[in-house]
Amino acid sequence: MLDVRRLRLLYDLSRLGTIAAVAQAHTYTPSAVSQQLSALEREAGVALLERSGRRVTLTPAGRVLVVHAESVLAALEQATAALVAVATGLTGPLRIGAFPTAVPTLLPATLVALGRHPGLELTVTELDPVAVPDALRERRLDVGLLHDYDVVPVEPDPALDTMPLLDETVFLAIPGTGPPAALAADQPAADAASQIGRSALDEVRDAAWIVATPGTLCHTVTLRVCRAAGFTPRVRHRADDFTAVLALVAAGQGVSLVPQLACAQLPDGVRLVPLPTRRRTRIAYRRGAAAHPAVAAFVTAIRAATDEFLTR
């Protein structure tokens, strides 16, 4: 019989690449991880790892077992969800991960709705969407919000299930006043937005830019949008908080890209130009956890909160 905990270690080795990284994720020592993986090999009766000095790679048998480990871990999530579902009322922890623009816009109403279940222990962690998949896989989160942009598509994670929540316009924020640039009445919205966006980007190719920290998804998006328009942005300021970004734009310190959620309270002195770029937000949880009552309650609550926000 294969030990499930050891299967999880092998699965994590396949995605993290090193025993040291697996040890850090599980707060084990590297020696303990190596011992557990050796025990798993004895249980399997075949070599799962190839060792060359300090490097470890999976054998063909190891790769086959990783594929089955994904299904085993998902089945365990389903079993846990089924057991919780037979209990009376919603109880226990629900650890939620959300990106910064979602916390003040979508989460408050969501948490109020979930607060009708006093047995739930709600915890919110604000983090960049690129960190959500690892946090879910390592069981530091139970549910999270992640997103991608059409200019930076993200490959599906086989360990996670997701469902769509929100599709947003991305704006070019520039110093100035007035409503967002109008779309021509005789053009399809997408074509008009593309034409307006190309023109606006061309006008700010020599402007100072306010961009996010390198390594974040927002930073990558800005670089790709600008490069597609034929230039590299001249970076003056770096800020990850869109409230700070918009304040800098209003102060005439540069231009930036901002998603629709970030524009809920637009400061004076900022004008928005719609771009054809879209940001898509999805609800994510571990594969097999969709039927967990707390996860299902979160999905219902945040969908209602999103609908309410969009109709304001």
Tab-separated table of C-alpha atoms in Angstrom:
chain	number	residue	atom	x	y	z
A	1	MET	CA	0.000	0.000	0.000
A	2	LEU	CA	1.368	3.397	-0.970
A	3	ASP	CA	1.508	6.033	1.765
A	4	VAL	CA	-0.526	9.122	0.781
A	5	ARG	CA	1.744	11.535	2.624
A	6	ARG	CA	4.717	10.212	0.700
A	7	LEU	CA	2.778	10.461	-2.550
A	8	ARG	CA	2.210	14.139	-1.778
A	9	LEU	CA	5.959	14.620	-1.315
A	10	LEU	CA	6.657	12.975	-4.677
A	11	TYR	CA	4.017	15.134	-6.343
A	12	ASP	CA	5.504	18.280	-4.817
A	13	LEU	CA	8.976	17.220	-5.953
A	14	SER	CA	7.661	17.002	-9.528
A	15	ARG	CA	6.477	20.622	-9.437
A	16	LEU	CA	9.101	22.226	-7.163
A	17	GLY	CA	12.127	20.494	-8.657
A	18	THR	CA	14.350	20.010	-5.605
A	19	ILE	CA	14.197	18.136	-2.316
A	20	ALA	CA	15.217	21.332	-0.524
A	21	ALA	CA	12.174	23.154	-1.917
A	22	VAL	CA	9.879	20.283	-0.889
A	23	ALA	CA	11.366	20.329	2.592
A	24	GLN	CA	10.777	24.057	2.896
A	25	ALA	CA	7.163	23.744	1.724
A	26	HIS	CA	6.432	21.058	4.323
A	27	THR	CA	8.711	22.411	7.104
A	28	TYR	CA	10.702	19.185	7.026
A	29	THR	CA	14.430	18.720	6.790
A	30	PRO	CA	15.808	17.676	3.388
A	31	SER	CA	17.038	14.483	5.027
A	32	ALA	CA	13.534	13.644	6.228
A	33	VAL	CA	12.096	14.201	2.748
A	34	SER	CA	14.766	11.960	1.209
A	35	GLN	CA	13.998	9.226	3.733
A	36	GLN	CA	10.261	9.407	3.020
A	37	LEU	CA	10.826	9.260	-0.744
A	38	SER	CA	13.129	6.260	-0.299
A	39	ALA	CA	10.393	4.563	1.735
A	40	LEU	CA	7.925	5.305	-1.071
A	41	GLU	CA	10.271	3.626	-3.556
A	42	ARG	CA	10.345	0.526	-1.351
A	43	GLU	CA	6.537	0.536	-1.199
A	44	ALA	CA	6.303	0.910	-4.986
A	45	GLY	CA	8.911	-1.757	-5.653
A	46	VAL	CA	10.499	0.296	-8.455
A	47	ALA	CA	12.942	3.185	-8.675
A	48	LEU	CA	11.089	6.490	-8.692
A	49	LEU	CA	14.083	8.823	-8.583
A	50	GLU	CA	17.396	9.113	-10.360
A	51	ARG	CA	20.143	10.647	-8.245
A	52	SER	CA	23.210	12.320	-9.691
A	53	GLY	CA	25.203	14.074	-6.989
A	54	ARG	CA	22.787	16.537	-5.416
A	55	ARG	CA	20.400	16.483	-8.349
A	56	VAL	CA	17.280	14.328	-8.317
A	57	THR	CA	15.007	13.643	-11.281
A	58	LEU	CA	11.980	11.436	-11.718
A	59	THR	CA	12.262	8.103	-13.495
A	60	PRO	CA	9.574	7.090	-16.018
A	61	ALA	CA	7.906	5.135	-13.199
A	62	GLY	CA	8.104	8.204	-10.996
A	63	ARG	CA	6.385	10.345	-13.618
A	64	VAL	CA	3.615	7.757	-14.000
A	65	LEU	CA	3.074	7.704	-10.245
A	66	VAL	CA	2.884	11.513	-10.130
A	67	VAL	CA	-0.011	11.440	-12.607
A	68	HIS	CA	-1.865	8.978	-10.379
A	69	ALA	CA	-0.931	10.989	-7.286
A	70	GLU	CA	-2.860	13.953	-8.743
A	71	SER	CA	-5.991	11.793	-8.933
A	72	VAL	CA	-5.445	10.355	-5.451
A	73	LEU	CA	-5.063	13.804	-3.883
A	74	ALA	CA	-8.166	15.056	-5.712
A	75	ALA	CA	-10.130	12.029	-4.473
A	76	LEU	CA	-9.060	12.803	-0.909
A	77	GLU	CA	-10.329	16.362	-1.332
A	78	GLN	CA	-13.666	14.973	-2.549
A	79	ALA	CA	-13.849	12.581	0.405
A	80	THR	CA	-13.129	15.407	2.845
A	81	ALA	CA	-15.800	17.569	1.208
A	82	ALA	CA	-18.341	14.745	1.419
A	83	LEU	CA	-17.651	14.175	5.124
A	84	VAL	CA	-17.957	17.877	5.920
A	85	ALA	CA	-21.198	18.050	3.937
A	86	VAL	CA	-22.937	15.603	6.277
A	87	ALA	CA	-22.111	17.743	9.313
A	88	THR	CA	-24.660	20.230	10.639
A	89	GLY	CA	-23.886	23.827	9.679
A	90	LEU	CA	-20.763	25.397	8.243
A	91	THR	CA	-17.834	25.206	10.641
A	92	GLY	CA	-14.061	25.298	10.604
A	93	PRO	CA	-11.438	27.448	8.914
A	94	LEU	CA	-11.821	29.017	5.491
A	95	ARG	CA	-8.558	30.592	4.351
A	96	ILE	CA	-9.093	33.000	1.465
A	97	GLY	CA	-6.440	34.480	-0.805
A	98	ALA	CA	-7.209	37.588	-2.833
A	99	PHE	CA	-5.289	40.107	-4.921
A	100	PRO	CA	-5.128	43.733	-3.677
A	101	THR	CA	-7.857	45.256	-5.867
A	102	ALA	CA	-10.331	42.540	-4.873
A	103	VAL	CA	-9.871	42.995	-1.119
A	104	PRO	CA	-11.590	46.422	-0.792
A	105	THR	CA	-14.089	45.903	-3.636
A	106	LEU	CA	-15.326	42.305	-3.582
A	107	LEU	CA	-14.282	40.842	-0.230
A	108	PRO	CA	-16.194	43.042	2.274
A	109	ALA	CA	-19.661	42.030	1.038
A	110	THR	CA	-18.441	38.449	0.637
A	111	LEU	CA	-17.258	38.288	4.242
A	112	VAL	CA	-20.478	39.835	5.513
A	113	ALA	CA	-22.478	37.140	3.708
A	114	LEU	CA	-20.236	34.377	5.041
A	115	GLY	CA	-20.527	35.878	8.507
A	116	ARG	CA	-24.059	34.489	8.639
A	117	HIS	CA	-22.330	31.194	9.399
A	118	PRO	CA	-20.743	31.878	12.815
A	119	GLY	CA	-18.996	28.525	12.835
A	120	LEU	CA	-16.773	29.564	9.929
A	121	GLU	CA	-13.342	30.876	10.886
A	122	LEU	CA	-12.613	33.338	8.066
A	123	THR	CA	-9.073	34.433	7.254
A	124	VAL	CA	-8.123	36.668	4.321
A	125	THR	CA	-4.598	36.930	2.957
A	126	GLU	CA	-3.752	39.588	0.373
A	127	LEU	CA	-1.238	38.338	-2.154
A	128	ASP	CA	-0.283	38.520	-5.808
A	129	PRO	CA	-2.255	36.052	-7.955
A	130	VAL	CA	0.945	34.342	-9.080
A	131	ALA	CA	1.378	33.129	-5.468
A	132	VAL	CA	-2.140	31.678	-5.155
A	133	PRO	CA	-1.572	28.273	-6.859
A	134	ASP	CA	1.354	27.349	-4.601
A	135	ALA	CA	-0.545	28.506	-1.513
A	136	LEU	CA	-3.506	26.307	-2.476
A	137	ARG	CA	-1.375	23.270	-3.253
A	138	GLU	CA	0.539	23.672	0.013
A	139	ARG	CA	-2.772	23.985	1.882
A	140	ARG	CA	-2.031	27.478	3.182
A	141	LEU	CA	-5.251	28.570	1.430
A	142	ASP	CA	-8.570	26.821	0.893
A	143	VAL	CA	-9.832	29.096	-1.873
A	144	GLY	CA	-8.271	31.966	-3.780
A	145	LEU	CA	-8.723	34.470	-6.550
A	146	LEU	CA	-6.332	34.432	-9.445
A	147	HIS	CA	-6.341	36.158	-12.769
A	148	ASP	CA	-4.672	36.374	-16.094
A	149	TYR	CA	-4.686	38.819	-18.967
A	150	ASP	CA	-5.239	38.087	-22.626
A	151	VAL	CA	-1.687	39.368	-23.215
A	152	VAL	CA	-0.322	37.051	-20.483
A	153	PRO	CA	-2.344	33.816	-20.593
A	154	VAL	CA	-1.782	31.342	-17.760
A	155	GLU	CA	-1.669	27.600	-18.328
A	156	PRO	CA	-4.253	25.596	-16.309
A	157	ASP	CA	-2.844	23.955	-13.173
A	158	PRO	CA	-3.752	20.246	-13.038
A	159	ALA	CA	-3.899	20.353	-9.225
A	160	LEU	CA	-6.544	23.078	-9.192
A	161	ASP	CA	-10.104	23.581	-10.348
A	162	THR	CA	-11.291	27.069	-11.277
A	163	MET	CA	-14.460	28.877	-12.326
A	164	PRO	CA	-14.848	32.299	-13.976
A	165	LEU	CA	-15.818	35.276	-11.825
A	166	LEU	CA	-15.076	38.548	-13.615
A	167	ASP	CA	-13.901	39.885	-16.964
A	168	GLU	CA	-12.588	43.460	-16.762
A	169	THR	CA	-11.475	46.255	-19.045
A	170	VAL	CA	-7.898	47.451	-18.612
A	171	PHE	CA	-7.460	51.228	-18.850
A	172	LEU	CA	-4.599	53.533	-19.637
A	173	ALA	CA	-4.632	56.076	-16.799
A	174	ILE	CA	-3.279	59.490	-17.812
A	175	PRO	CA	-3.242	62.907	-16.109
A	176	GLY	CA	-6.258	64.968	-17.114
A	177	THR	CA	-9.963	65.385	-16.602
A	178	GLY	CA	-13.107	64.188	-18.272
A	179	PRO	CA	-14.899	60.862	-18.730
A	180	PRO	CA	-13.285	57.788	-20.339
A	181	ALA	CA	-12.668	58.144	-24.050
A	182	ALA	CA	-15.899	57.600	-25.980
A	183	LEU	CA	-16.316	54.722	-28.397
A	184	ALA	CA	-17.479	55.559	-31.892
A	185	ALA	CA	-21.176	54.790	-32.284
A	186	ASP	CA	-20.761	53.170	-35.702
A	187	GLN	CA	-17.958	50.808	-34.684
A	188	PRO	CA	-18.069	47.520	-32.787
A	189	ALA	CA	-16.938	48.145	-29.203
A	190	ALA	CA	-13.875	45.908	-29.463
A	191	ASP	CA	-12.691	47.556	-32.686
A	192	ALA	CA	-13.265	51.041	-31.329
A	193	ALA	CA	-11.485	50.263	-28.064
A	194	SER	CA	-8.558	48.839	-30.013
A	195	GLN	CA	-8.314	51.946	-32.198
A	196	ILE	CA	-8.580	54.326	-29.221
A	197	GLY	CA	-6.088	52.259	-27.232
A	198	ARG	CA	-3.496	52.177	-30.019
A	199	SER	CA	-3.769	55.936	-30.477
A	200	ALA	CA	-3.506	56.639	-26.753
A	201	LEU	CA	-0.516	54.343	-26.300
A	202	ASP	CA	1.226	55.968	-29.230
A	203	GLU	CA	0.776	59.356	-27.566
A	204	VAL	CA	2.413	58.214	-24.294
A	205	ARG	CA	5.316	56.232	-25.726
A	206	ASP	CA	7.730	58.925	-24.477
A	207	ALA	CA	5.927	59.586	-21.184
A	208	ALA	CA	7.128	58.585	-17.737
A	209	TRP	CA	5.497	55.352	-16.562
A	210	ILE	CA	4.389	54.041	-13.196
A	211	VAL	CA	4.781	50.260	-13.145
A	212	ALA	CA	4.507	47.410	-10.646
A	213	THR	CA	7.366	45.521	-9.047
A	214	PRO	CA	9.291	43.283	-11.474
A	215	GLY	CA	8.155	39.687	-11.194
A	216	THR	CA	4.500	40.562	-10.628
A	217	LEU	CA	1.834	39.831	-13.211
A	218	CYS	CA	0.953	43.539	-13.488
A	219	HIS	CA	4.566	44.386	-14.365
A	220	THR	CA	4.645	41.736	-17.084
A	221	VAL	CA	1.345	42.988	-18.518
A	222	THR	CA	2.607	46.575	-18.780
A	223	LEU	CA	5.760	45.472	-20.583
A	224	ARG	CA	3.851	43.320	-23.065
A	225	VAL	CA	1.203	45.932	-23.820
A	226	CYS	CA	3.845	48.596	-24.443
A	227	ARG	CA	6.061	46.329	-26.513
A	228	ALA	CA	3.084	45.300	-28.645
A	229	ALA	CA	2.602	49.031	-29.285
A	230	GLY	CA	6.219	49.291	-30.407
A	231	PHE	CA	8.032	50.784	-27.414
A	232	THR	CA	9.531	50.015	-24.011
A	233	PRO	CA	8.073	52.083	-21.150
A	234	ARG	CA	10.351	54.649	-19.515
A	235	VAL	CA	9.884	53.768	-15.858
A	236	ARG	CA	9.893	56.585	-13.320
A	237	HIS	CA	8.037	55.097	-10.358
A	238	ARG	CA	7.263	51.585	-9.092
A	239	ALA	CA	4.105	50.937	-7.062
A	240	ASP	CA	1.958	47.837	-6.540
A	241	ASP	CA	-0.969	49.559	-4.803
A	242	PHE	CA	-3.328	50.949	-7.446
A	243	THR	CA	-4.487	53.663	-5.042
A	244	ALA	CA	-0.903	54.921	-4.973
A	245	VAL	CA	-0.593	54.478	-8.737
A	246	LEU	CA	-3.666	56.608	-9.416
A	247	ALA	CA	-2.521	59.259	-6.928
A	248	LEU	CA	0.799	59.510	-8.770
A	249	VAL	CA	-1.002	59.787	-12.109
A	250	ALA	CA	-3.236	62.530	-10.689
A	251	ALA	CA	-0.113	64.368	-9.542
A	252	GLY	CA	1.237	64.338	-13.093
A	253	GLN	CA	4.017	61.887	-12.272
A	254	GLY	CA	3.377	59.535	-15.158
A	255	VAL	CA	0.921	57.180	-16.817
A	256	SER	CA	-0.023	53.609	-15.954
A	257	LEU	CA	-2.260	50.654	-16.741
A	258	VAL	CA	-5.086	49.974	-14.289
A	259	PRO	CA	-7.895	47.380	-14.274
A	260	GLN	CA	-11.550	48.224	-13.808
A	261	LEU	CA	-11.645	47.149	-10.141
A	262	ALA	CA	-8.912	49.661	-9.323
A	263	CYS	CA	-11.051	52.531	-10.633
A	264	ALA	CA	-13.892	52.224	-8.126
A	265	GLN	CA	-12.880	55.549	-6.532
A	266	LEU	CA	-11.088	57.546	-9.188
A	267	PRO	CA	-9.221	60.620	-7.878
A	268	ASP	CA	-9.606	63.988	-9.555
A	269	GLY	CA	-7.018	64.620	-12.229
A	270	VAL	CA	-7.057	61.142	-13.777
A	271	ARG	CA	-8.534	60.296	-17.178
A	272	LEU	CA	-9.116	56.729	-18.293
A	273	VAL	CA	-8.702	55.425	-21.833
A	274	PRO	CA	-10.081	51.903	-22.439
A	275	LEU	CA	-7.697	49.415	-24.009
A	276	PRO	CA	-8.645	46.180	-25.783
A	277	THR	CA	-6.679	44.276	-23.115
A	278	ARG	CA	-8.841	42.267	-20.696
A	279	ARG	CA	-8.208	40.928	-17.190
A	280	ARG	CA	-10.031	37.726	-16.276
A	281	THR	CA	-10.517	36.725	-12.631
A	282	ARG	CA	-11.219	33.139	-11.597
A	283	ILE	CA	-12.068	31.436	-8.315
A	284	ALA	CA	-9.574	28.651	-7.596
A	285	TYR	CA	-9.488	25.749	-5.140
A	286	ARG	CA	-7.846	22.362	-4.936
A	287	ARG	CA	-9.086	19.818	-7.434
A	288	GLY	CA	-11.930	17.870	-5.862
A	289	ALA	CA	-12.861	20.568	-3.323
A	290	ALA	CA	-15.754	22.144	-5.256
A	291	ALA	CA	-18.366	20.323	-3.171
A	292	HIS	CA	-16.852	21.359	0.155
A	293	PRO	CA	-19.620	23.373	1.860
A	294	ALA	CA	-17.309	26.233	2.862
A	295	VAL	CA	-15.872	26.496	-0.657
A	296	ALA	CA	-19.348	26.380	-2.191
A	297	ALA	CA	-20.536	29.068	0.233
A	298	PHE	CA	-17.609	31.283	-0.713
A	299	VAL	CA	-18.345	30.866	-4.427
A	300	THR	CA	-21.980	31.853	-3.914
A	301	ALA	CA	-21.089	34.836	-1.730
A	302	ILE	CA	-18.378	36.310	-3.922
A	303	ARG	CA	-20.453	35.911	-7.082
A	304	ALA	CA	-23.253	37.873	-5.417
A	305	ALA	CA	-20.762	40.504	-4.227
A	306	THR	CA	-19.316	40.808	-7.732
A	307	ASP	CA	-22.752	41.232	-9.310
A	308	GLU	CA	-23.561	43.926	-6.729
A	309	PHE	CA	-20.302	45.753	-7.389
A	310	LEU	CA	-20.813	45.749	-11.147
A	311	THR	CA	-24.319	47.212	-10.889
A	312	ARG	CA	-23.285	50.213	-8.785
